[in-house]
Coordinates of C-alpha atoms in Angstrom, one line a residue:
Chain A
X70 CA 0.0 0.0 0.0
X71 CA 1.3 3.5 -0.9
X72 CA 1.6 5.5 2.3
X73 CA 0.8 9.2 2.4
X74 CA 3.4 11.9 2.7
X75 CA 3.2 14.1 5.8
X76 CA 4.0 17.3 3.8
X77 CA 1.2 16.6 1.4
X78 CA -1.4 16.1 4.1
X79 CA -0.2 19.3 6.0
X80 CA -0.5 21.3 2.8
X81 CA -3.9 19.9 2.1
X82 CA -5.0 20.9 5.6
X83 CA -3.4 24.4 5.3
X84 CA -5.4 24.8 2.0
X85 CA -8.7 24.0 3.6
X86 CA -11.5 25.9 1.8
X87 CA -13.1 28.6 4.1
X88 CA -16.5 26.9 4.0
X89 CA -15.1 24.0 6.1
X90 CA -14.4 26.6 8.9
X91 CA -17.8 28.2 8.7
X92 CA -19.5 25.4 10.7
X93 CA -21.5 23.9 7.9
X94 CA -24.1 21.2 8.8
X95 CA -21.8 18.5 10.2
X96 CA -24.2 15.5 9.7
X97 CA -24.3 16.2 5.9
X98 CA -20.6 16.6 5.6
X99 CA -19.9 13.4 7.6
X100 CA -22.6 11.6 5.7
X101 CA -21.0 12.5 2.3
X102 CA -17.6 11.5 3.6
X103 CA -18.6 8.2 5.1
X104 CA -20.5 7.2 2.0
X105 CA -17.5 8.1 -0.2
X106 CA -15.3 6.0 2.1
X107 CA -17.5 3.0 1.6
X108 CA -19.4 3.2 5.0
X109 CA -22.9 4.4 4.1
X110 CA -24.3 2.4 7.0
X111 CA -22.4 4.4 9.7
X112 CA -24.7 6.7 11.6
X113 CA -23.4 10.1 10.6
X114 CA -26.2 11.9 12.4
X115 CA -25.3 10.3 15.7
X116 CA -21.6 11.0 15.2
X117 CA -22.4 14.6 14.3
X118 CA -24.6 15.0 17.4
X119 CA -21.9 13.7 19.8
X120 CA -22.6 13.5 23.5
X121 CA -25.1 15.8 25.1
X122 CA -24.3 18.4 27.7
X123 CA -21.6 20.5 26.0
X124 CA -21.9 24.3 26.2
X125 CA -22.5 25.9 22.8
X126 CA -18.9 27.2 22.4
X127 CA -17.4 23.8 23.3
X128 CA -19.9 22.1 21.0
X129 CA -19.0 24.3 18.1
X130 CA -15.3 23.6 18.8
X131 CA -16.0 19.9 18.6
X132 CA -17.7 20.3 15.3
X133 CA -14.9 22.3 13.9
X134 CA -12.3 19.7 14.8
X135 CA -14.4 17.0 13.2
X136 CA -14.9 19.1 10.1
X137 CA -11.2 19.5 9.8
X138 CA -10.8 15.8 10.0
X139 CA -13.4 15.4 7.3
X140 CA -11.4 17.8 5.1
X141 CA -8.3 15.7 5.7
X142 CA -10.0 12.4 4.9
X143 CA -11.1 13.8 1.5
X144 CA -7.4 13.6 0.6
X145 CA -6.7 11.0 -2.2
X146 CA -4.3 9.1 0.1
X147 CA -7.3 7.9 2.0
X148 CA -9.0 6.4 -1.1
X149 CA -6.4 3.7 -1.7
X150 CA -7.8 1.3 0.8
X151 CA -11.0 0.7 2.8
X152 CA -10.7 2.5 6.1
X153 CA -11.9 0.5 9.2
X154 CA -15.3 1.6 10.4
X155 CA -14.3 1.1 14.0
X156 CA -11.3 3.3 13.6
X157 CA -13.4 6.1 12.0
X158 CA -16.1 5.8 14.7
X159 CA -13.4 6.1 17.4
X160 CA -11.9 9.1 15.7
X161 CA -15.1 11.0 15.5
X162 CA -16.7 9.9 18.7
X163 CA -13.7 9.8 21.1
X164 CA -10.4 11.2 19.8
X165 CA -11.5 14.4 18.3
X166 CA -14.0 15.4 21.1
X167 CA -11.1 14.7 23.5
X168 CA -8.8 17.1 21.7
X169 CA -11.6 19.6 21.2
X170 CA -12.2 19.7 24.9
X171 CA -8.8 21.3 25.5
X172 CA -7.6 22.9 22.2
X173 CA -9.4 25.5 20.2
X174 CA -9.9 24.6 16.5
X175 CA -8.5 28.0 15.5
X176 CA -5.1 26.5 16.4
X177 CA -5.5 24.4 13.2
X178 CA -5.1 27.6 11.3
X179 CA -2.2 29.1 13.2
X180 CA -0.2 26.1 14.5
X181 CA 1.5 23.6 12.2
X182 CA 1.8 21.2 15.2
X183 CA -1.9 21.1 15.6
X184 CA -2.4 20.3 11.9
X185 CA 0.3 17.6 12.4
X186 CA -1.5 16.3 15.5
X187 CA -4.8 16.0 13.5
X188 CA -2.9 14.1 10.7
X189 CA -1.3 11.7 13.2
X190 CA -4.5 11.1 15.2
X191 CA -6.4 10.4 12.0
X192 CA -3.8 8.0 10.6
X193 CA -3.5 6.2 14.0
X194 CA -7.3 5.9 14.1
X195 CA -7.5 4.3 10.7
X196 CA -4.4 2.2 11.1
X197 CA -2.2 3.9 8.5
X198 CA 1.4 5.1 8.6
X199 CA 3.3 7.8 6.9
X200 CA 5.8 7.3 4.1
X201 CA 9.4 7.2 5.3
X202 CA 8.5 6.6 9.0
X203 CA 8.6 3.4 11.1
X204 CA 5.8 2.7 13.5
X205 CA 8.1 3.6 16.4
X206 CA 9.2 6.9 14.8
X207 CA 5.5 7.7 14.3
X208 CA 4.8 6.9 17.9
X209 CA 7.7 9.1 19.1
X210 CA 6.6 12.1 16.9
X211 CA 2.9 11.6 18.0
X212 CA 4.0 12.0 21.6
X213 CA 5.6 15.3 20.8
X214 CA 2.5 16.8 19.2
X215 CA -0.1 15.1 21.4
X216 CA -1.9 18.1 23.0
X217 CA -4.1 15.9 25.2
X218 CA -1.1 14.4 27.0
X219 CA 0.6 17.8 26.9
X220 CA -2.3 19.4 28.6
X221 CA -2.1 16.9 31.5
X222 CA 1.2 18.5 32.4
X223 CA -0.3 22.0 32.3
X224 CA -3.1 20.8 34.5
X225 CA -0.7 19.6 37.2
X226 CA -0.9 16.0 36.3
X227 CA 2.8 16.0 35.6
X228 CA 3.4 12.9 37.6
X229 CA 1.0 10.9 35.5
X230 CA 2.3 12.3 32.3
X231 CA 5.8 11.5 33.2
X232 CA 4.8 7.9 33.9
X233 CA 2.9 7.7 30.6
X234 CA 6.0 8.9 28.8
X235 CA 8.2 6.4 30.7
X236 CA 5.9 3.6 29.7
X237 CA 5.9 4.6 26.1
X238 CA 9.7 5.0 26.0
X239 CA 10.3 1.7 27.8
X240 CA 7.9 -0.1 25.4
X241 CA 9.6 1.5 22.4
X242 CA 13.0 0.3 23.6
X243 CA 11.7 -3.2 24.1
X244 CA 9.9 -3.2 20.8
X245 CA 13.2 -2.5 19.1
X246 CA 14.8 -5.5 20.9
X247 CA 11.9 -8.1 20.7
X248 CA 14.1 -10.2 23.0
X249 CA 11.4 -12.2 24.8
X250 CA 10.5 -15.7 23.6
X251 CA 7.0 -16.8 22.7
X252 CA 5.7 -20.3 23.0
X253 CA 3.0 -20.4 20.4
X254 CA 1.9 -18.7 17.2
X255 CA -0.9 -16.2 17.5
Chain B
X1066 CA 20.9 -2.0 22.5
X1067 CA 20.8 -5.8 22.2
X1068 CA 20.6 -7.8 25.4
X1069 CA 23.3 -10.2 26.5
X1070 CA 22.6 -13.7 27.7
X1071 CA 22.7 -12.7 31.3
X1072 CA 19.8 -10.3 30.7
X1073 CA 17.9 -12.7 28.4
X1074 CA 18.4 -15.7 30.6
X1075 CA 18.6 -14.5 34.2
X1076 CA 18.4 -18.2 35.4
X1077 CA 20.8 -19.7 32.9
X1078 CA 22.6 -22.8 34.4
X1079 CA 25.8 -24.4 33.1
X1080 CA 23.7 -27.2 31.5
X1081 CA 21.3 -24.9 29.8
X1082 CA 24.1 -22.7 28.6
X1083 CA 25.6 -25.8 27.0
X1084 CA 22.3 -26.7 25.3
X1085 CA 21.9 -23.1 24.1
X1086 CA 25.3 -23.1 22.5
X1087 CA 24.6 -26.4 20.8
X1088 CA 21.4 -25.1 19.4
X1089 CA 23.0 -21.9 18.2
X1090 CA 26.0 -23.6 16.6
X1091 CA 24.8 -26.9 15.4
X1092 CA 25.9 -27.6 11.8
X1093 CA 22.3 -28.4 10.7
X1094 CA 20.8 -25.4 12.5
X1095 CA 18.9 -22.8 10.4
X1096 CA 20.2 -19.4 9.8
X1097 CA 18.8 -18.0 13.0
X1098 CA 17.5 -14.5 12.6
X1099 CA 16.9 -13.4 16.1
X1100 CA 17.9 -13.8 19.8
X1101 CA 15.3 -14.3 22.5
X1102 CA 15.3 -15.5 26.1
X1103 CA 12.7 -16.1 28.8
X1104 CA 13.8 -13.0 30.8
X1105 CA 12.6 -14.8 33.9
X1106 CA 14.0 -14.0 37.3
X1107 CA 13.7 -16.4 40.3
X1108 CA 10.8 -14.3 41.7
X1109 CA 8.9 -14.4 38.4
X1110 CA 9.6 -18.1 38.0
X1111 CA 8.2 -18.7 41.5
X1112 CA 5.0 -16.8 40.5
X1113 CA 4.6 -18.9 37.4
X1114 CA 5.1 -22.1 39.4
X1115 CA 2.4 -20.9 41.8
X1116 CA 0.2 -20.3 38.8
X1117 CA 0.9 -23.9 37.6
X1118 CA -0.3 -25.2 41.0
X1119 CA -3.5 -23.2 40.8
X1120 CA -4.2 -24.7 37.4
X1121 CA -3.9 -28.2 39.0
X1122 CA -6.3 -27.1 41.8
X1123 CA -8.9 -25.0 40.2
X1124 CA -11.2 -25.1 37.2
X1125 CA -12.2 -22.0 35.3
X1126 CA -15.6 -20.9 36.5
X1127 CA -16.8 -18.9 33.4
X1128 CA -19.6 -18.0 33.5
X1129 CA -21.1 -19.8 36.4
X1130 CA -21.2 -16.7 38.4
X1131 CA -18.5 -14.1 38.8
X1132 CA -15.2 -15.5 40.0
X1133 CA -14.1 -14.4 43.4
X1134 CA -10.9 -12.7 42.1
X1135 CA -12.8 -10.2 40.0
X1136 CA -13.8 -7.8 42.8
X1137 CA -10.3 -7.3 43.9
X1138 CA -9.1 -7.1 40.3
X1139 CA -11.6 -4.3 39.5
X1140 CA -10.3 -2.4 42.6
X1141 CA -6.8 -2.8 41.3
X1142 CA -7.8 -1.4 37.9
X1143 CA -9.6 1.6 39.4
X1144 CA -6.7 2.4 41.8
X1145 CA -3.6 1.7 39.7
X1146 CA -4.4 1.6 36.0
X1147 CA -4.7 5.0 34.2
X1148 CA -7.1 3.8 31.5
X1149 CA -9.6 2.5 34.1
X1150 CA -9.2 5.1 36.8
X1151 CA -11.9 7.4 35.8
X1152 CA -13.8 4.9 33.6
X1153 CA -15.0 2.1 35.9
X1154 CA -17.9 2.8 38.1
X1155 CA -17.8 1.7 41.7
X1156 CA -19.1 -1.7 42.7
X1157 CA -18.1 -5.3 42.1
X1158 CA -20.5 -6.4 39.4
X1159 CA -18.7 -7.0 36.2
X1160 CA -21.9 -6.6 34.2
X1161 CA -22.1 -3.0 35.2
X1162 CA -18.6 -2.3 33.7
X1163 CA -18.2 -0.7 30.3
X1164 CA -16.6 -2.8 27.6
X1165 CA -12.9 -2.3 26.6
X1166 CA -12.3 -2.2 22.8
X1167 CA -9.3 -3.0 20.7
X1168 CA -9.4 0.6 19.6
X1169 CA -8.8 1.7 23.2
X1170 CA -5.7 -0.5 23.4
X1171 CA -4.4 0.5 20.0
X1172 CA -4.7 4.2 20.6
X1173 CA -3.7 4.3 24.2
X1174 CA -1.8 1.1 25.0
X1175 CA 0.4 2.8 27.6
X1176 CA -2.6 3.7 29.8
X1177 CA -3.2 0.0 30.5
X1178 CA 0.1 -0.5 32.3
X1179 CA -0.5 -0.3 36.1
X1180 CA 1.3 2.5 38.0
X1181 CA 2.5 -0.3 40.2
X1182 CA 4.3 -2.1 37.3
X1183 CA 8.1 -2.0 37.4
X1184 CA 9.1 -0.7 33.9
X1185 CA 12.4 -2.6 34.1
X1186 CA 10.3 -5.7 33.5
X1187 CA 8.2 -4.3 30.6
X1188 CA 8.1 -6.2 27.3
X1189 CA 6.5 -5.2 24.0
X1190 CA 4.7 -7.4 21.6
X1191 CA 3.0 -6.5 18.4
X1192 CA -0.2 -8.0 17.3
X1193 CA -2.2 -7.5 14.1
X1194 CA -5.4 -9.4 15.1
X1195 CA -8.1 -10.0 12.6
X1196 CA -8.4 -6.4 11.5
X1197 CA -4.8 -6.3 10.3
X1198 CA -3.9 -3.0 12.1
X1199 CA -0.9 -3.3 14.4
X1200 CA -1.4 -2.9 18.1
X1201 CA 1.4 -2.6 20.7
X1202 CA 0.8 -4.9 23.6
X1203 CA 2.5 -4.3 26.9
X1204 CA 3.6 -7.5 28.7
X1205 CA 6.1 -8.8 31.3
X1206 CA 8.3 -11.9 31.4
X1207 CA 5.9 -14.1 33.4
X1208 CA 2.9 -13.5 31.1
X1209 CA 4.3 -15.5 28.0
X1210 CA 5.8 -18.1 30.3
X1211 CA 2.3 -18.7 31.9
X1212 CA 1.3 -20.3 28.6
X1213 CA 3.5 -23.3 29.5
X1214 CA 1.5 -24.4 32.5
X1215 CA -1.7 -23.9 30.5
X1216 CA -0.3 -26.2 27.8
X1217 CA 0.8 -28.7 30.6
X1218 CA -2.8 -28.7 32.0
X1219 CA -4.3 -29.4 28.5
X1220 CA -1.7 -32.2 28.0
X1221 CA -2.2 -33.6 31.4
X1222 CA -5.9 -34.2 30.7
X1223 CA -4.7 -36.5 27.8
X1224 CA -2.3 -38.3 30.1
X1225 CA 0.7 -36.6 28.6
X1226 CA 3.5 -35.1 30.8
X1227 CA 6.4 -32.8 29.8
X1228 CA 9.8 -33.9 31.0
X1229 CA 12.0 -30.8 30.3
X1230 CA 15.6 -30.8 31.5
X1231 CA 18.6 -31.0 29.3
X1232 CA 16.8 -31.7 26.0
X1233 CA 14.7 -30.0 23.4
X1234 CA 11.2 -29.6 24.7
X1235 CA 9.3 -27.3 22.4
X1236 CA 9.6 -26.5 18.7
X1237 CA 7.5 -23.8 17.2
X1238 CA 7.0 -24.6 13.6
X1239 CA 6.1 -22.0 10.9
X1240 CA 6.5 -21.9 7.2
X1241 CA 6.6 -18.3 6.0
X1242 CA 8.6 -16.3 3.5
X1243 CA 10.6 -14.9 6.4
X1244 CA 10.2 -15.0 10.1
X1245 CA 11.9 -14.4 13.4
X1246 CA 13.7 -17.6 14.3
X1247 CA 15.7 -18.3 17.4
X1248 CA 16.9 -20.9 19.8
X1249 CA 16.2 -20.5 23.5
X1250 CA 16.0 -22.3 26.8
X1251 CA 13.2 -22.3 29.3
X1252 CA 13.9 -22.1 33.0
X1253 CA 10.3 -23.2 33.6
X1254 CA 11.2 -26.6 32.1
X1255 CA 14.5 -26.7 34.0
X1256 CA 16.6 -25.3 31.2
X1257 CA 15.0 -27.4 28.3
X1258 CA 15.4 -26.1 24.8
X1259 CA 12.9 -24.1 22.7
X1260 CA 13.4 -23.5 18.9
X1261 CA 11.3 -21.2 16.8
X1262 CA 11.8 -22.6 13.3
X1263 CA 10.8 -21.4 9.9
X1264 CA 10.5 -24.6 7.8
X1265 CA 10.7 -22.6 4.5
X1266 CA 13.7 -24.4 3.0
X1267 CA 15.3 -21.2 1.8
X1268 CA 15.9 -20.3 5.5
X1269 CA 18.2 -23.2 5.9
X1270 CA 21.7 -23.9 4.6
X1271 CA 20.3 -27.1 3.0
X1272 CA 16.7 -28.4 2.8
X1273 CA 17.9 -31.7 4.4
X1274 CA 19.1 -29.8 7.4
X1275 CA 15.5 -29.4 8.6
X1276 CA 15.1 -33.1 9.3
X1277 CA 18.7 -33.4 10.5
X1278 CA 18.2 -30.6 13.1
X1279 CA 15.0 -32.2 14.3
X1280 CA 16.6 -35.6 14.6
X1281 CA 19.3 -34.1 16.8
X1282 CA 16.9 -32.0 18.8
X1283 CA 13.7 -34.0 19.0
X1284 CA 10.9 -32.0 20.7
X1285 CA 8.3 -33.2 23.2
X1286 CA 5.8 -30.7 21.9
X1287 CA 5.4 -28.9 18.7
X1288 CA 3.4 -25.6 18.5
X1289 CA 2.7 -23.7 15.4
X1290 CA 0.2 -22.6 12.8
X1291 CA -1.5 -25.2 10.5
X1292 CA 0.7 -24.3 7.5
X1293 CA 3.9 -24.9 9.6
X1294 CA 2.5 -28.1 11.1
X1295 CA 1.5 -29.5 7.7
X1296 CA 5.0 -28.7 6.4
X1297 CA 6.5 -30.5 9.4
X1298 CA 4.4 -33.5 8.6
X1299 CA 6.2 -33.8 5.2
X1300 CA 9.6 -34.2 6.9
X1301 CA 11.0 -37.6 8.0
X1302 CA 11.1 -37.3 11.8
X1303 CA 13.1 -39.8 13.9
X1304 CA 10.6 -39.7 16.7
X1305 CA 7.2 -38.0 16.8
X1306 CA 6.3 -35.4 19.4
X1307 CA 4.0 -36.2 22.2
X1308 CA 1.5 -33.7 21.0
X1309 CA 1.0 -30.8 18.6
X1310 CA -0.7 -27.5 19.5
X1311 CA -2.0 -25.5 16.6
X1312 CA -2.8 -21.8 16.9
X1313 CA -3.0 -18.5 15.1
X1314 CA -6.0 -19.5 13.1
X1315 CA -8.8 -22.0 12.8
X1316 CA -7.7 -25.6 12.5
X1317 CA -10.1 -27.4 10.2
X1318 CA -11.1 -30.9 11.3
X1319 CA -9.6 -32.4 8.1
X1320 CA -6.3 -30.8 8.7
X1321 CA -6.3 -32.0 12.3
X1322 CA -7.1 -35.6 11.2
X1323 CA -4.2 -35.4 8.6
X1324 CA -1.8 -34.2 11.3
X1325 CA -2.9 -36.8 13.9
X1326 CA -2.4 -39.6 11.3
X1327 CA 1.0 -38.2 10.3
X1328 CA 2.4 -37.9 13.8
X1329 CA 0.3 -40.5 15.7
X1330 CA -0.2 -38.1 18.5
X1331 CA -3.0 -35.7 19.7
X1332 CA -3.4 -32.4 17.9
X1333 CA -4.8 -29.6 20.1
X1334 CA -6.1 -26.3 18.8
X1335 CA -5.3 -23.2 20.9
X1336 CA -7.4 -20.1 20.7
X1337 CA -5.3 -17.3 22.1
X1338 CA -4.7 -13.6 21.7
X1339 CA -1.5 -11.8 22.5
X1340 CA -3.3 -9.1 24.4
X1341 CA -5.4 -11.6 26.4
X1342 CA -3.6 -14.9 26.8
X1343 CA -4.6 -18.5 26.1
X1344 CA -8.4 -18.4 26.1
X1345 CA -9.3 -22.0 25.1
X1346 CA -7.8 -25.3 24.0
X1347 CA -9.7 -27.7 21.9
X1348 CA -9.2 -31.4 21.4
X1349 CA -12.1 -31.9 19.0
X1350 CA -14.9 -31.1 21.3
X1351 CA -14.9 -27.3 21.8
X1352 CA -12.5 -24.9 23.2
X1353 CA -12.0 -25.7 26.9
X1354 CA -11.4 -22.6 29.0
X1355 CA -8.5 -23.5 31.3
X1356 CA -6.8 -20.4 32.6
X1357 CA -8.2 -19.5 36.1
X1358 CA -7.5 -15.8 35.7
X1359 CA -9.4 -15.4 32.4
X1360 CA -13.1 -14.9 32.7
X1361 CA -15.3 -15.3 29.6
X1362 CA -18.6 -13.8 28.9
X1363 CA -20.6 -14.1 25.7
X1364 CA -22.4 -10.9 24.8
X1365 CA -25.0 -10.0 22.2
X1366 CA -24.6 -7.0 20.0
X1367 CA -26.5 -4.8 22.5
X1368 CA -24.1 -5.8 25.3
X1369 CA -26.6 -8.2 27.1
X1370 CA -25.3 -11.6 28.1
X1371 CA -26.2 -14.5 25.9
X1372 CA -27.5 -17.7 27.6
X1373 CA -25.4 -20.9 27.2
X1374 CA -25.7 -22.3 23.7
X1375 CA -26.4 -18.9 22.0
X1376 CA -23.6 -17.4 20.0
X1377 CA -22.3 -13.9 20.7
X1378 CA -19.1 -12.0 21.0
X1379 CA -16.4 -13.5 23.2
X1380 CA -15.7 -10.9 25.9
X1381 CA -12.8 -11.4 28.3
X1382 CA -11.9 -10.1 31.7
X1383 CA -8.3 -11.1 32.2
X1384 CA -5.7 -10.8 34.9
X1385 CA -3.4 -13.2 32.9
X1386 CA -1.0 -10.5 31.9
X1387 CA -0.2 -8.3 35.0
X1388 CA 1.0 -5.4 32.7
X1389 CA -2.2 -5.5 30.7
X1390 CA -5.3 -6.0 32.9
X1391 CA -8.4 -6.2 30.7
X1392 CA -12.0 -5.6 31.8
X1393 CA -14.7 -6.9 29.5
X1394 CA -12.4 -6.8 26.4
X1395 CA -14.5 -7.4 23.3
X1396 CA -12.5 -9.8 21.1
X1397 CA -14.5 -9.5 17.8
X1398 CA -14.6 -13.3 17.8
X1399 CA -17.9 -15.2 18.2
X1400 CA -18.9 -18.4 19.9
X1401 CA -21.4 -20.0 22.3
X1402 CA -20.7 -21.3 25.8
X1403 CA -21.3 -25.0 26.5
X1404 CA -21.7 -25.8 30.2
X1405 CA -22.5 -29.4 29.8
X1406 CA -19.0 -30.6 30.8
X1407 CA -17.2 -29.9 34.1
X1408 CA -15.1 -27.2 32.5
X1409 CA -16.8 -24.5 30.4
X1410 CA -16.2 -24.7 26.7
X1411 CA -16.6 -22.4 23.7
X1412 CA -18.4 -24.0 20.8
X1413 CA -19.5 -22.8 17.3
X1414 CA -16.4 -20.7 17.3
X1415 CA -15.7 -18.4 14.4
X1416 CA -13.2 -15.6 14.4
X1417 CA -14.9 -12.2 13.7
X1418 CA -18.5 -11.9 12.8
X1419 CA -19.2 -14.5 10.1
X1420 CA -19.2 -13.4 6.5
X1421 CA -22.6 -13.8 4.9
X1422 CA -22.9 -15.6 1.5
X1423 CA -25.8 -16.2 -0.9
X1424 CA -26.4 -19.3 -3.1
X1425 CA -27.8 -19.2 -6.6
X1426 CA -31.3 -19.7 -5.3
X1427 CA -30.9 -16.7 -2.9
X1428 CA -30.4 -18.9 0.2
X1429 CA -28.4 -17.0 2.8
X1430 CA -25.7 -18.8 4.8
X1431 CA -22.4 -17.8 6.5
X1432 CA -18.8 -18.7 6.8
X1433 CA -19.5 -21.2 9.6
X1434 CA -21.5 -23.2 7.1
X1435 CA -18.6 -23.1 4.6
X1436 CA -16.3 -24.3 7.4
X1437 CA -18.7 -27.2 8.2
X1438 CA -18.9 -28.2 4.5
X1439 CA -15.1 -28.2 4.2
X1440 CA -14.5 -29.8 7.6
X1441 CA -13.3 -33.1 6.2
X1442 CA -10.9 -31.5 3.7
X1443 CA -7.3 -31.2 5.1
X1444 CA -6.7 -27.6 4.0
X1445 CA -4.1 -25.8 6.1
X1446 CA -5.1 -22.4 4.7
X1447 CA -8.0 -21.0 2.6
X1448 CA -9.3 -17.8 1.3
X1449 CA -12.9 -17.7 0.0
X1450 CA -14.4 -14.6 -1.6
X1451 CA -17.9 -14.2 -3.1
X1452 CA -18.0 -11.2 -5.4
X1453 CA -20.9 -8.9 -5.9
X1454 CA -21.8 -10.8 -9.1
X1455 CA -22.2 -14.0 -7.0
X1456 CA -19.1 -15.8 -8.3
X1457 CA -16.9 -17.5 -5.8
X1458 CA -13.1 -17.8 -5.8
X1459 CA -11.4 -20.1 -3.4
X1460 CA -7.6 -20.1 -2.9
X1461 CA -6.1 -22.9 -1.0
X1462 CA -3.1 -25.2 -0.7
X1463 CA -3.8 -28.8 -1.7
X1464 CA -3.4 -31.3 -4.5
X1465 CA -5.5 -31.5 -7.7
X1466 CA -7.8 -34.3 -6.4
X1467 CA -8.5 -32.3 -3.2
X1468 CA -9.2 -29.2 -5.2
X1469 CA -11.8 -31.1 -7.3
X1470 CA -13.5 -32.3 -4.1
X1471 CA -13.5 -28.8 -2.6
X1472 CA -14.9 -27.4 -5.9
X1473 CA -17.7 -30.0 -5.8
X1474 CA -18.6 -29.3 -2.2
X1475 CA -18.7 -25.5 -2.8
X1476 CA -20.7 -25.8 -6.0
X1477 CA -23.2 -27.9 -4.0
X1478 CA -23.3 -25.4 -1.1
X1479 CA -23.6 -22.4 -3.4
X1480 CA -26.2 -24.3 -5.5
X1481 CA -24.5 -24.0 -8.9
X1482 CA -22.8 -20.6 -8.6
X1483 CA -19.6 -20.4 -10.5
X1484 CA -16.7 -21.6 -8.2
X1485 CA -13.1 -21.3 -9.1
X1486 CA -10.5 -23.1 -6.9
X1487 CA -7.0 -21.7 -7.2
X1488 CA -4.2 -23.9 -5.9
X1489 CA -1.3 -22.0 -4.3
X1490 CA 1.8 -24.0 -4.8
X1491 CA 3.8 -25.0 -1.7
X1492 CA 6.8 -22.9 -2.9
X1493 CA 4.7 -19.7 -2.9
X1494 CA 4.2 -18.1 0.5
X1495 CA 0.7 -17.8 1.7
X1496 CA -0.3 -14.1 1.9
X1497 CA -2.4 -12.7 4.7
X1498 CA -4.5 -14.6 7.3
X1499 CA -4.6 -18.4 7.0
X1500 CA -8.4 -18.5 7.0
X1501 CA -10.1 -15.7 5.2
X1502 CA -13.7 -15.2 4.3
X1503 CA -15.1 -12.2 2.4
X1504 CA -18.4 -11.5 0.8
X1505 CA -19.0 -8.5 -1.5
X1506 CA -22.7 -9.6 -1.9
X1507 CA -25.2 -7.0 -0.9
X1508 CA -27.1 -8.4 2.1
X1509 CA -29.9 -6.6 3.9
X1510 CA -29.5 -5.9 7.6
X1511 CA -32.1 -8.6 8.8
X1512 CA -30.1 -11.3 6.9
X1513 CA -26.9 -10.7 8.9
X1514 CA -27.9 -12.7 11.9
X1515 CA -25.7 -15.6 12.9

C-alpha cells in the first residue's frame, strides 16, 4: 500500500476551503464523507450529534475539529484502501471530542503542530502510517504533538504524564529489541 | 541496545548454557534471525510455578457466576491503571462495567500499564489481530511463560506429561517467506530447549538440514500454525512429538485428522490472543477454558449476556498479563458457551462476525456453514471470496484431487454458482491470514444474523 506523505497532508489541511471553517451542517458533511469511504451504514447523524451536555462554544469547537478531519479524509491518500469503520467511529466519537475539549480549533489555522496532530491522530485511528517513518518513529513524533497528553502537564498531572512517557519509552525500547521468547503462534 | 545472555536468561545454568550453545552452533541449524530469552527472574519463576499449582487445583468458572478474584481485580484497575481510573464505576458487578475495545488499546496502550508495574520488566509485543492493524501490547516476562503451565494442563488431561531438563522440549514450527527464528532455553522446564523454526527451505543452509536438526533435537511438543505443522508432517522425523498445539487460526477438522495420522499423537487447537492470553484449547470437542485468571462472557450486539448455547461476541476479563489488565475486552470473535462438561467450553467458534454468502437460489448462509462443509478437507489455509456478481473464488493449498473435491462441495453449497478453486503451490508463500472469508454480496440488515 502506498503510504501518504506528511507534507502533502499538511499542505492539504493548510489549504482547507473557508466553508469548512464556517461550521456547515456536520451531519451532511460526515454523511457524504462516510459514503465516499464505503461506509454508508455508519450513523453520521449520531456521530455529528456527539454527547449531550456541552456548552454551545465547546460544542462548536468539537464540530470544527471533526470538520477539519473530514477535510483531511477527503485527501486522495485515504481512497487507496478501505478504512476501518471502528477506527473512524473512534476518531469522530472519542479522539476528536477529547482534543476539542482542550484545544481551540482555531489553532489548526495558526499552528502547524496542531495540523500535524490532526494528521497523526487520524492516521492512527484508521491504522495507516506515513511514508518514510517506522511505527516507532510515528509513535515518538505523536508523543511530541499530542496536545491531550501535553495538557495533562499543564493541569498539574505532571506525575501521571511522566509515567505515561516512561511507559511509552520503555515499550519502544523493548519493541526494538523483541528479545522475549514466545511459545505459540498467534 | 541488544541484550546479552545474562539479561535474556537470568536463570541460565551451566547445563542450559551448553544446550543453548549447541542449538546456536549446530551444523544443521537454520540461519537464526533473532535472539530471544525467557527473561525470567527467580521471583517471576516462582510466581509462574504458583500459577501452575493453581491450574492443577482450580477449574475455570466462566460463566457460572462471577469469579471471586474479579472484585479485587476491579479495585486494582480503578486504583492503579490509568485507563480504568476514571472509567470504571464503583461496585463489584462485572456486568455494570463498560466494555474495553481493541481501539482503546491501539490508541492508548500505555494507559493500560498499572502504575505499580516495574518498567524494568516491561516487554512489548506487536499483534495484528483480525483487522490487520498493528497494536502494541505491553507485557512482562511471566505472562508469556504462563502459557507453558496452561499447555501442561491441557496435555495432562490427555495423560501426557512434559519432562523438560537437558533436552529440546518445544519446537515452534512455521512456514513463511521470512520469520523471526531463534533458539532459546526455558527455566520453567529446568533449562529445556525451545526453537522457533521457519520450515521454509530457503531459510536453511540445505533443505535436508531441517530433518537433521529435528533428529538431533527431538521436541516433546510442537506448536505452530496449520501451515507450519503440515509442512513439518512432510519431513521424515526420527521420533514423533507427544502432541501438537496448533494456533494462530482455525484448525479445520480435516487438517487435524491429517496431522494426527501423520504424527500419531493428539493435535490440540489453541485459541489465544497476544493481548489476552490463552483463552481456550480444543481437542475436537470445543475450546475448553483453562486459565483460572481469564473470565469469559458471551455478549449479544446490544451488550446483554447470551445464555449458554447462544452465539455472541467473546468478551474477556483477564488478569493473565499483569501489565495489561483487561476488563470486558471485546475480542471481535464469536462463539457460544457450552456448560454441559465440568469445565466451560466455547463451541461454534468463528473468528470475527461470520461473512454472509448467498447461493444461486438466494439462500443466505455464512462462513460457519462453509467451514462445516469443508470440515473433512485437510486444508491448512483457505481464502474464500464471493464477489458482488455472486461468483466464488477459493484459494487454498492442496493437490488437484482435493481441489476437485473442494470445488464439488462448494458448487453444491452455493447451488450452482460459478466456483473457481485456485491452488497456491507449496513454494509460494501464503499471503495474509490463513483462514479468510469475504463477501461482497449486498445483504440486507435482517439477513446478517448468525
